[in-house]
Amino acid sequence: MVTCGPSSGRVVSSCDVCEPRWPCVVFDLDGTVVNTIPLIISSYRHAMDRVLGETPTDDEARGWIGQTLYDTFHRLHPAHAQELIDTYIAWNLEHLPDLIEEFDGVPELLDALSAAGVLTGVATSKRRTSAEVSLQHAGLSGRLPVTVAMDDTAVHKPNPEPLLLALTRIGRSPGEAAYVGDAVVDVLAARAAGMSSIAVSWGAAERDALVAAEPDFLVDTVAELRAVLLP
């Protein structure tokens, strides 16, 4: 079942006419359209073990997903931040082909959105090189023609600037668009941008945390996401 915002009580059915709810949809990358979570957790564990001699738990590493490496490492270990970033990136790019996975149904969903005339893009906290390689390995490069990466803005999610830049490049306004993501910062950024927010529970964040963030929609499967976007 697809649940809508906390006060609406609506349920979206996939049996309705397949017509886009929004003319524009922007997606988060990690844990939303591409399963990079095992890769990210492994990269954090490797970098911190190599540089600091300590290893975060999987839950700790999951909690950092959605934030930039710069923000995470400068907050946690400012004296070693750049060495941690460099070590993370080198290991991440080396092992990306082996650890990245597709989410079943996502390519077909993006194709359906394109066929319905929906304009799409990505706004991610990932560096552009890593983002483009991830999309390429998942077979999604041509399906998400606009990418806003960490390099493109001075501030990052939960600040709305990356989402707003994506809309500018696509040529749509916040009221015409939805943002889809798997982290609490995605919900907060969408709200701050004036976009509809759709949280997906198959990524990094715990479902309870997403519920508490009060997105406009919360979905548990790609089929449910399709029912929201193309009802």
PDB file of C-alpha atoms in Angstrom:
ATOM      1  CA  MET A   1       0.000   0.000   0.000  1.00  0.00           C
ATOM      2  CA  VAL A   2       1.145   3.530  -0.779  1.00  0.00           C
ATOM      3  CA  THR A   3       0.630   5.935   2.081  1.00  0.00           C
ATOM      4  CA  CYS A   4       0.257   9.644   1.519  1.00  0.00           C
ATOM      5  CA  GLY A   5       0.982  12.610   3.732  1.00  0.00           C
ATOM      6  CA  PRO A   6       0.093  12.412   7.423  1.00  0.00           C
ATOM      7  CA  SER A   7      -3.174  14.309   7.165  1.00  0.00           C
ATOM      8  CA  SER A   8      -4.539  13.086   3.839  1.00  0.00           C
ATOM      9  CA  GLY A   9      -5.269   9.437   4.546  1.00  0.00           C
ATOM     10  CA  ARG A  10      -5.331   8.793   0.785  1.00  0.00           C
ATOM     11  CA  VAL A  11      -4.375   5.518  -0.817  1.00  0.00           C
ATOM     12  CA  VAL A  12      -3.111   5.475  -4.396  1.00  0.00           C
ATOM     13  CA  SER A  13      -4.317   2.651  -6.636  1.00  0.00           C
ATOM     14  CA  SER A  14      -2.375   1.396  -9.629  1.00  0.00           C
ATOM     15  CA  CYS A  15      -5.668   0.700 -11.403  1.00  0.00           C
ATOM     16  CA  ASP A  16      -6.323   4.315 -12.378  1.00  0.00           C
ATOM     17  CA  VAL A  17      -5.540   5.854 -15.755  1.00  0.00           C
ATOM     18  CA  CYS A  18      -1.772   5.955 -16.311  1.00  0.00           C
ATOM     19  CA  GLU A  19      -1.152   9.684 -16.529  1.00  0.00           C
ATOM     20  CA  PRO A  20       1.656  11.606 -14.838  1.00  0.00           C
ATOM     21  CA  ARG A  21       0.912  13.251 -11.525  1.00  0.00           C
ATOM     22  CA  TRP A  22       3.790  15.708 -12.061  1.00  0.00           C
ATOM     23  CA  PRO A  23       5.397  16.829 -15.340  1.00  0.00           C
ATOM     24  CA  CYS A  24       8.830  16.667 -13.713  1.00  0.00           C
ATOM     25  CA  VAL A  25      10.413  14.178 -11.290  1.00  0.00           C
ATOM     26  CA  VAL A  26      13.884  14.525  -9.786  1.00  0.00           C
ATOM     27  CA  PHE A  27      15.514  11.535  -8.115  1.00  0.00           C
ATOM     28  CA  ASP A  28      18.166  11.021  -5.499  1.00  0.00           C
ATOM     29  CA  LEU A  29      20.814   8.541  -6.654  1.00  0.00           C
ATOM     30  CA  ASP A  30      22.265   6.339  -3.906  1.00  0.00           C
ATOM     31  CA  GLY A  31      19.708   3.948  -2.460  1.00  0.00           C
ATOM     32  CA  THR A  32      16.921   5.349  -4.629  1.00  0.00           C
ATOM     33  CA  VAL A  33      17.543   4.505  -8.291  1.00  0.00           C
ATOM     34  CA  VAL A  34      20.805   2.564  -7.835  1.00  0.00           C
ATOM     35  CA  ASN A  35      21.705   0.207  -5.001  1.00  0.00           C
ATOM     36  CA  THR A  36      25.093   1.601  -4.030  1.00  0.00           C
ATOM     37  CA  ILE A  37      24.535   1.084  -0.308  1.00  0.00           C
ATOM     38  CA  PRO A  38      26.808  -1.986   0.078  1.00  0.00           C
ATOM     39  CA  LEU A  39      29.506  -0.093  -1.846  1.00  0.00           C
ATOM     40  CA  ILE A  40      29.135   3.027   0.305  1.00  0.00           C
ATOM     41  CA  ILE A  41      29.235   1.137   3.589  1.00  0.00           C
ATOM     42  CA  SER A  42      32.314  -0.803   2.460  1.00  0.00           C
ATOM     43  CA  SER A  43      33.991   2.425   1.334  1.00  0.00           C
ATOM     44  CA  TYR A  44      33.416   4.110   4.687  1.00  0.00           C
ATOM     45  CA  ARG A  45      34.695   1.068   6.549  1.00  0.00           C
ATOM     46  CA  HIS A  46      37.817   0.817   4.399  1.00  0.00           C
ATOM     47  CA  ALA A  47      38.676   4.519   4.588  1.00  0.00           C
ATOM     48  CA  MET A  48      38.260   4.802   8.344  1.00  0.00           C
ATOM     49  CA  ASP A  49      40.115   1.576   9.031  1.00  0.00           C
ATOM     50  CA  ARG A  50      43.007   2.582   6.767  1.00  0.00           C
ATOM     51  CA  VAL A  51      43.325   6.175   8.041  1.00  0.00           C
ATOM     52  CA  LEU A  52      42.108   5.982  11.655  1.00  0.00           C
ATOM     53  CA  GLY A  53      42.401   2.336  12.576  1.00  0.00           C
ATOM     54  CA  GLU A  54      38.716   2.213  13.481  1.00  0.00           C
ATOM     55  CA  THR A  55      35.717   0.782  11.678  1.00  0.00           C
ATOM     56  CA  PRO A  56      32.182   2.179  11.800  1.00  0.00           C
ATOM     57  CA  THR A  57      29.202  -0.108  12.159  1.00  0.00           C
ATOM     58  CA  ASP A  58      26.936  -0.617   9.165  1.00  0.00           C
ATOM     59  CA  ASP A  59      24.223   1.418  10.900  1.00  0.00           C
ATOM     60  CA  GLU A  60      26.610   4.314  11.480  1.00  0.00           C
ATOM     61  CA  ALA A  61      27.692   4.300   7.833  1.00  0.00           C
ATOM     62  CA  ARG A  62      24.073   4.085   6.674  1.00  0.00           C
ATOM     63  CA  GLY A  63      23.317   7.197   8.692  1.00  0.00           C
ATOM     64  CA  TRP A  64      25.827   9.205   6.680  1.00  0.00           C
ATOM     65  CA  ILE A  65      24.321   8.324   3.303  1.00  0.00           C
ATOM     66  CA  GLY A  66      22.735  11.348   1.648  1.00  0.00           C
ATOM     67  CA  GLN A  67      25.341  13.755   3.000  1.00  0.00           C
ATOM     68  CA  THR A  68      28.518  14.755   1.181  1.00  0.00           C
ATOM     69  CA  LEU A  69      31.813  13.130   2.087  1.00  0.00           C
ATOM     70  CA  TYR A  70      33.161  16.591   2.869  1.00  0.00           C
ATOM     71  CA  ASP A  71      30.419  17.327   5.384  1.00  0.00           C
ATOM     72  CA  THR A  72      30.578  13.887   6.994  1.00  0.00           C
ATOM     73  CA  PHE A  73      34.337  13.627   7.422  1.00  0.00           C
ATOM     74  CA  HIS A  74      34.867  17.282   8.373  1.00  0.00           C
ATOM     75  CA  ARG A  75      32.233  16.902  11.067  1.00  0.00           C
ATOM     76  CA  LEU A  76      33.542  13.605  12.433  1.00  0.00           C
ATOM     77  CA  HIS A  77      37.306  13.822  11.896  1.00  0.00           C
ATOM     78  CA  PRO A  78      38.315  17.301  10.698  1.00  0.00           C
ATOM     79  CA  ALA A  79      42.054  16.712  11.182  1.00  0.00           C
ATOM     80  CA  HIS A  80      41.985  13.729   8.801  1.00  0.00           C
ATOM     81  CA  ALA A  81      39.073  14.739   6.557  1.00  0.00           C
ATOM     82  CA  GLN A  82      40.913  15.106   3.250  1.00  0.00           C
ATOM     83  CA  GLU A  83      42.887  11.881   3.682  1.00  0.00           C
ATOM     84  CA  LEU A  84      39.643  10.072   4.500  1.00  0.00           C
ATOM     85  CA  ILE A  85      37.926  11.540   1.445  1.00  0.00           C
ATOM     86  CA  ASP A  86      40.785  10.586  -0.885  1.00  0.00           C
ATOM     87  CA  THR A  87      40.997   7.051   0.523  1.00  0.00           C
ATOM     88  CA  TYR A  88      37.224   6.597   0.296  1.00  0.00           C
ATOM     89  CA  ILE A  89      37.014   7.790  -3.314  1.00  0.00           C
ATOM     90  CA  ALA A  90      39.917   5.651  -4.538  1.00  0.00           C
ATOM     91  CA  TRP A  91      38.504   2.472  -2.997  1.00  0.00           C
ATOM     92  CA  ASN A  92      34.940   3.314  -4.039  1.00  0.00           C
ATOM     93  CA  LEU A  93      35.788   3.807  -7.708  1.00  0.00           C
ATOM     94  CA  GLU A  94      37.975   0.683  -7.800  1.00  0.00           C
ATOM     95  CA  HIS A  95      35.238  -1.559  -6.408  1.00  0.00           C
ATOM     96  CA  LEU A  96      32.171   0.114  -7.943  1.00  0.00           C
ATOM     97  CA  PRO A  97      31.797  -2.350 -10.847  1.00  0.00           C
ATOM     98  CA  ASP A  98      31.704  -5.294  -8.434  1.00  0.00           C
ATOM     99  CA  LEU A  99      29.439  -3.905  -5.709  1.00  0.00           C
ATOM    100  CA  ILE A 100      26.896  -1.722  -7.491  1.00  0.00           C
ATOM    101  CA  GLU A 101      23.480  -3.301  -8.070  1.00  0.00           C
ATOM    102  CA  GLU A 102      20.320  -2.374  -9.928  1.00  0.00           C
ATOM    103  CA  PHE A 103      16.958  -2.030  -8.248  1.00  0.00           C
ATOM    104  CA  ASP A 104      14.514  -4.243 -10.134  1.00  0.00           C
ATOM    105  CA  GLY A 105      11.930  -2.234 -11.994  1.00  0.00           C
ATOM    106  CA  VAL A 106      13.710   1.128 -11.925  1.00  0.00           C
ATOM    107  CA  PRO A 107      14.814   1.154 -15.597  1.00  0.00           C
ATOM    108  CA  GLU A 108      11.280   0.228 -16.663  1.00  0.00           C
ATOM    109  CA  LEU A 109       9.826   2.955 -14.439  1.00  0.00           C
ATOM    110  CA  LEU A 110      12.106   5.573 -15.986  1.00  0.00           C
ATOM    111  CA  ASP A 111      11.157   4.381 -19.462  1.00  0.00           C
ATOM    112  CA  ALA A 112       7.463   4.675 -18.561  1.00  0.00           C
ATOM    113  CA  LEU A 113       7.965   8.199 -17.249  1.00  0.00           C
ATOM    114  CA  SER A 114       9.753   9.192 -20.447  1.00  0.00           C
ATOM    115  CA  ALA A 115       6.971   7.680 -22.563  1.00  0.00           C
ATOM    116  CA  ALA A 116       4.439   9.709 -20.576  1.00  0.00           C
ATOM    117  CA  GLY A 117       6.366  12.912 -21.279  1.00  0.00           C
ATOM    118  CA  VAL A 118       7.730  13.349 -17.760  1.00  0.00           C
ATOM    119  CA  LEU A 119      11.038  15.231 -17.528  1.00  0.00           C
ATOM    120  CA  THR A 120      13.510  13.601 -15.144  1.00  0.00           C
ATOM    121  CA  GLY A 121      16.886  14.173 -13.556  1.00  0.00           C
ATOM    122  CA  VAL A 122      19.093  13.419 -10.578  1.00  0.00           C
ATOM    123  CA  ALA A 123      20.160  15.607  -7.651  1.00  0.00           C
ATOM    124  CA  THR A 124      22.778  13.808  -5.585  1.00  0.00           C
ATOM    125  CA  SER A 125      25.367  14.528  -2.894  1.00  0.00           C
ATOM    126  CA  LYS A 126      27.809  12.340  -4.831  1.00  0.00           C
ATOM    127  CA  ARG A 127      30.715  13.813  -6.759  1.00  0.00           C
ATOM    128  CA  ARG A 128      30.009  14.085 -10.486  1.00  0.00           C
ATOM    129  CA  THR A 129      32.576  11.492 -11.530  1.00  0.00           C
ATOM    130  CA  SER A 130      31.200   8.911  -9.095  1.00  0.00           C
ATOM    131  CA  ALA A 131      27.604   9.765  -9.987  1.00  0.00           C
ATOM    132  CA  GLU A 132      28.151   9.388 -13.710  1.00  0.00           C
ATOM    133  CA  VAL A 133      30.045   6.110 -13.310  1.00  0.00           C
ATOM    134  CA  SER A 134      27.278   4.757 -11.052  1.00  0.00           C
ATOM    135  CA  LEU A 135      24.560   5.678 -13.555  1.00  0.00           C
ATOM    136  CA  GLN A 136      26.562   4.185 -16.406  1.00  0.00           C
ATOM    137  CA  HIS A 137      27.129   0.862 -14.648  1.00  0.00           C
ATOM    138  CA  ALA A 138      23.438   0.661 -13.744  1.00  0.00           C
ATOM    139  CA  GLY A 139      22.417   1.360 -17.337  1.00  0.00           C
ATOM    140  CA  LEU A 140      20.603   4.565 -16.409  1.00  0.00           C
ATOM    141  CA  SER A 141      22.737   7.301 -18.008  1.00  0.00           C
ATOM    142  CA  GLY A 142      20.424   7.939 -20.935  1.00  0.00           C
ATOM    143  CA  ARG A 143      17.322   7.560 -18.819  1.00  0.00           C
ATOM    144  CA  LEU A 144      18.188  10.418 -16.430  1.00  0.00           C
ATOM    145  CA  PRO A 145      19.517  13.160 -18.715  1.00  0.00           C
ATOM    146  CA  VAL A 146      20.062  15.877 -16.080  1.00  0.00           C
ATOM    147  CA  THR A 147      22.492  15.342 -13.199  1.00  0.00           C
ATOM    148  CA  VAL A 148      23.239  17.799 -10.414  1.00  0.00           C
ATOM    149  CA  ALA A 149      26.156  16.554  -8.325  1.00  0.00           C
ATOM    150  CA  MET A 150      28.056  17.731  -5.262  1.00  0.00           C
ATOM    151  CA  ASP A 151      30.410  19.747  -7.452  1.00  0.00           C
ATOM    152  CA  ASP A 152      27.573  21.895  -8.811  1.00  0.00           C
ATOM    153  CA  THR A 153      26.454  23.696  -5.646  1.00  0.00           C
ATOM    154  CA  ALA A 154      28.104  25.359  -2.668  1.00  0.00           C
ATOM    155  CA  VAL A 155      25.592  23.867  -0.214  1.00  0.00           C
ATOM    156  CA  HIS A 156      23.937  20.473  -0.170  1.00  0.00           C
ATOM    157  CA  LYS A 157      20.922  18.548   1.103  1.00  0.00           C
ATOM    158  CA  PRO A 158      18.955  19.211   3.262  1.00  0.00           C
ATOM    159  CA  ASN A 159      19.475  22.642   1.690  1.00  0.00           C
ATOM    160  CA  PRO A 160      17.229  22.829  -1.394  1.00  0.00           C
ATOM    161  CA  GLU A 161      19.832  24.346  -3.725  1.00  0.00           C
ATOM    162  CA  PRO A 162      20.748  21.095  -5.561  1.00  0.00           C
ATOM    163  CA  LEU A 163      17.082  20.331  -6.219  1.00  0.00           C
ATOM    164  CA  LEU A 164      16.363  23.849  -7.406  1.00  0.00           C
ATOM    165  CA  LEU A 165      19.360  23.775  -9.746  1.00  0.00           C
ATOM    166  CA  ALA A 166      18.096  20.515 -11.229  1.00  0.00           C
ATOM    167  CA  LEU A 167      14.714  22.135 -11.869  1.00  0.00           C
ATOM    168  CA  THR A 168      16.391  25.135 -13.487  1.00  0.00           C
ATOM    169  CA  ARG A 169      18.308  22.871 -15.844  1.00  0.00           C
ATOM    170  CA  ILE A 170      15.179  20.867 -16.642  1.00  0.00           C
ATOM    171  CA  GLY A 171      13.092  24.008 -17.102  1.00  0.00           C
ATOM    172  CA  ARG A 172      10.361  23.432 -14.525  1.00  0.00           C
ATOM    173  CA  SER A 173       9.211  25.098 -11.307  1.00  0.00           C
ATOM    174  CA  PRO A 174       9.026  23.494  -7.836  1.00  0.00           C
ATOM    175  CA  GLY A 175       5.234  23.364  -7.889  1.00  0.00           C
ATOM    176  CA  GLU A 176       5.368  21.176 -11.005  1.00  0.00           C
ATOM    177  CA  ALA A 177       7.810  18.659  -9.596  1.00  0.00           C
ATOM    178  CA  ALA A 178       8.398  15.879  -7.092  1.00  0.00           C
ATOM    179  CA  TYR A 179      11.636  14.706  -5.507  1.00  0.00           C
ATOM    180  CA  VAL A 180      12.166  11.016  -4.772  1.00  0.00           C
ATOM    181  CA  GLY A 181      14.705   9.898  -2.183  1.00  0.00           C
ATOM    182  CA  ASP A 182      15.523   7.338   0.473  1.00  0.00           C
ATOM    183  CA  ALA A 183      16.876   9.603   3.234  1.00  0.00           C
ATOM    184  CA  VAL A 184      15.420  12.079   5.693  1.00  0.00           C
ATOM    185  CA  VAL A 185      17.574  14.842   4.153  1.00  0.00           C
ATOM    186  CA  ASP A 186      15.811  14.148   0.839  1.00  0.00           C
ATOM    187  CA  VAL A 187      12.403  14.797   2.389  1.00  0.00           C
ATOM    188  CA  LEU A 188      13.663  17.962   4.084  1.00  0.00           C
ATOM    189  CA  ALA A 189      15.295  19.255   0.904  1.00  0.00           C
ATOM    190  CA  ALA A 190      12.140  18.658  -1.151  1.00  0.00           C
ATOM    191  CA  ARG A 191      10.012  20.475   1.406  1.00  0.00           C
ATOM    192  CA  ALA A 192      12.432  23.407   1.524  1.00  0.00           C
ATOM    193  CA  ALA A 193      12.430  23.587  -2.279  1.00  0.00           C
ATOM    194  CA  GLY A 194       8.629  23.676  -2.460  1.00  0.00           C
ATOM    195  CA  MET A 195       8.488  20.314  -4.257  1.00  0.00           C
ATOM    196  CA  SER A 196       6.353  17.302  -3.431  1.00  0.00           C
ATOM    197  CA  SER A 197       8.350  14.728  -1.483  1.00  0.00           C
ATOM    198  CA  ILE A 198       8.303  10.982  -2.064  1.00  0.00           C
ATOM    199  CA  ALA A 199      10.264   8.764   0.322  1.00  0.00           C
ATOM    200  CA  VAL A 200      11.250   5.225  -0.643  1.00  0.00           C
ATOM    201  CA  SER A 201      11.879   2.665   2.082  1.00  0.00           C
ATOM    202  CA  TRP A 202      14.233   0.345   0.164  1.00  0.00           C
ATOM    203  CA  GLY A 203      17.310   2.542   0.690  1.00  0.00           C
ATOM    204  CA  ALA A 204      19.480   3.692   3.564  1.00  0.00           C
ATOM    205  CA  ALA A 205      17.046   5.145   6.103  1.00  0.00           C
ATOM    206  CA  GLU A 206      14.893   3.227   8.537  1.00  0.00           C
ATOM    207  CA  ARG A 207      11.219   3.333   7.599  1.00  0.00           C
ATOM    208  CA  ASP A 208      10.260   4.811  10.975  1.00  0.00           C
ATOM    209  CA  ALA A 209      12.654   7.709  10.402  1.00  0.00           C
ATOM    210  CA  LEU A 210      11.072   8.385   7.019  1.00  0.00           C
ATOM    211  CA  VAL A 211       7.587   8.286   8.530  1.00  0.00           C
ATOM    212  CA  ALA A 212       8.675  10.795  11.182  1.00  0.00           C
ATOM    213  CA  ALA A 213       9.952  13.144   8.460  1.00  0.00           C
ATOM    214  CA  GLU A 214       6.385  13.300   7.072  1.00  0.00           C
ATOM    215  CA  PRO A 215       6.922  13.036   3.310  1.00  0.00           C
ATOM    216  CA  ASP A 216       3.958  13.628   1.035  1.00  0.00           C
ATOM    217  CA  PHE A 217       4.168   9.989  -0.028  1.00  0.00           C
ATOM    218  CA  LEU A 218       5.989   6.958   1.352  1.00  0.00           C
ATOM    219  CA  VAL A 219       6.377   3.859  -0.828  1.00  0.00           C
ATOM    220  CA  ASP A 220       7.846   0.422  -0.164  1.00  0.00           C
ATOM    221  CA  THR A 221       8.259  -0.924  -3.706  1.00  0.00           C
ATOM    222  CA  VAL A 222       9.056   0.353  -7.178  1.00  0.00           C
ATOM    223  CA  ALA A 223       5.551  -0.705  -8.232  1.00  0.00           C
ATOM    224  CA  GLU A 224       4.085   1.551  -5.543  1.00  0.00           C
ATOM    225  CA  LEU A 225       6.336   4.409  -6.682  1.00  0.00           C
ATOM    226  CA  ARG A 226       5.056   3.941 -10.220  1.00  0.00           C
ATOM    227  CA  ALA A 227       1.480   4.096  -8.924  1.00  0.00           C
ATOM    228  CA  VAL A 228       2.235   7.467  -7.333  1.00  0.00           C
ATOM    229  CA  LEU A 229       4.045   8.941 -10.328  1.00  0.00           C
ATOM    230  CA  LEU A 230       1.755   7.496 -13.002  1.00  0.00           C
ATOM    231  CA  PRO A 231      -1.633   7.047 -11.338  1.00  0.00           C
TER     232      PRO A 231
END
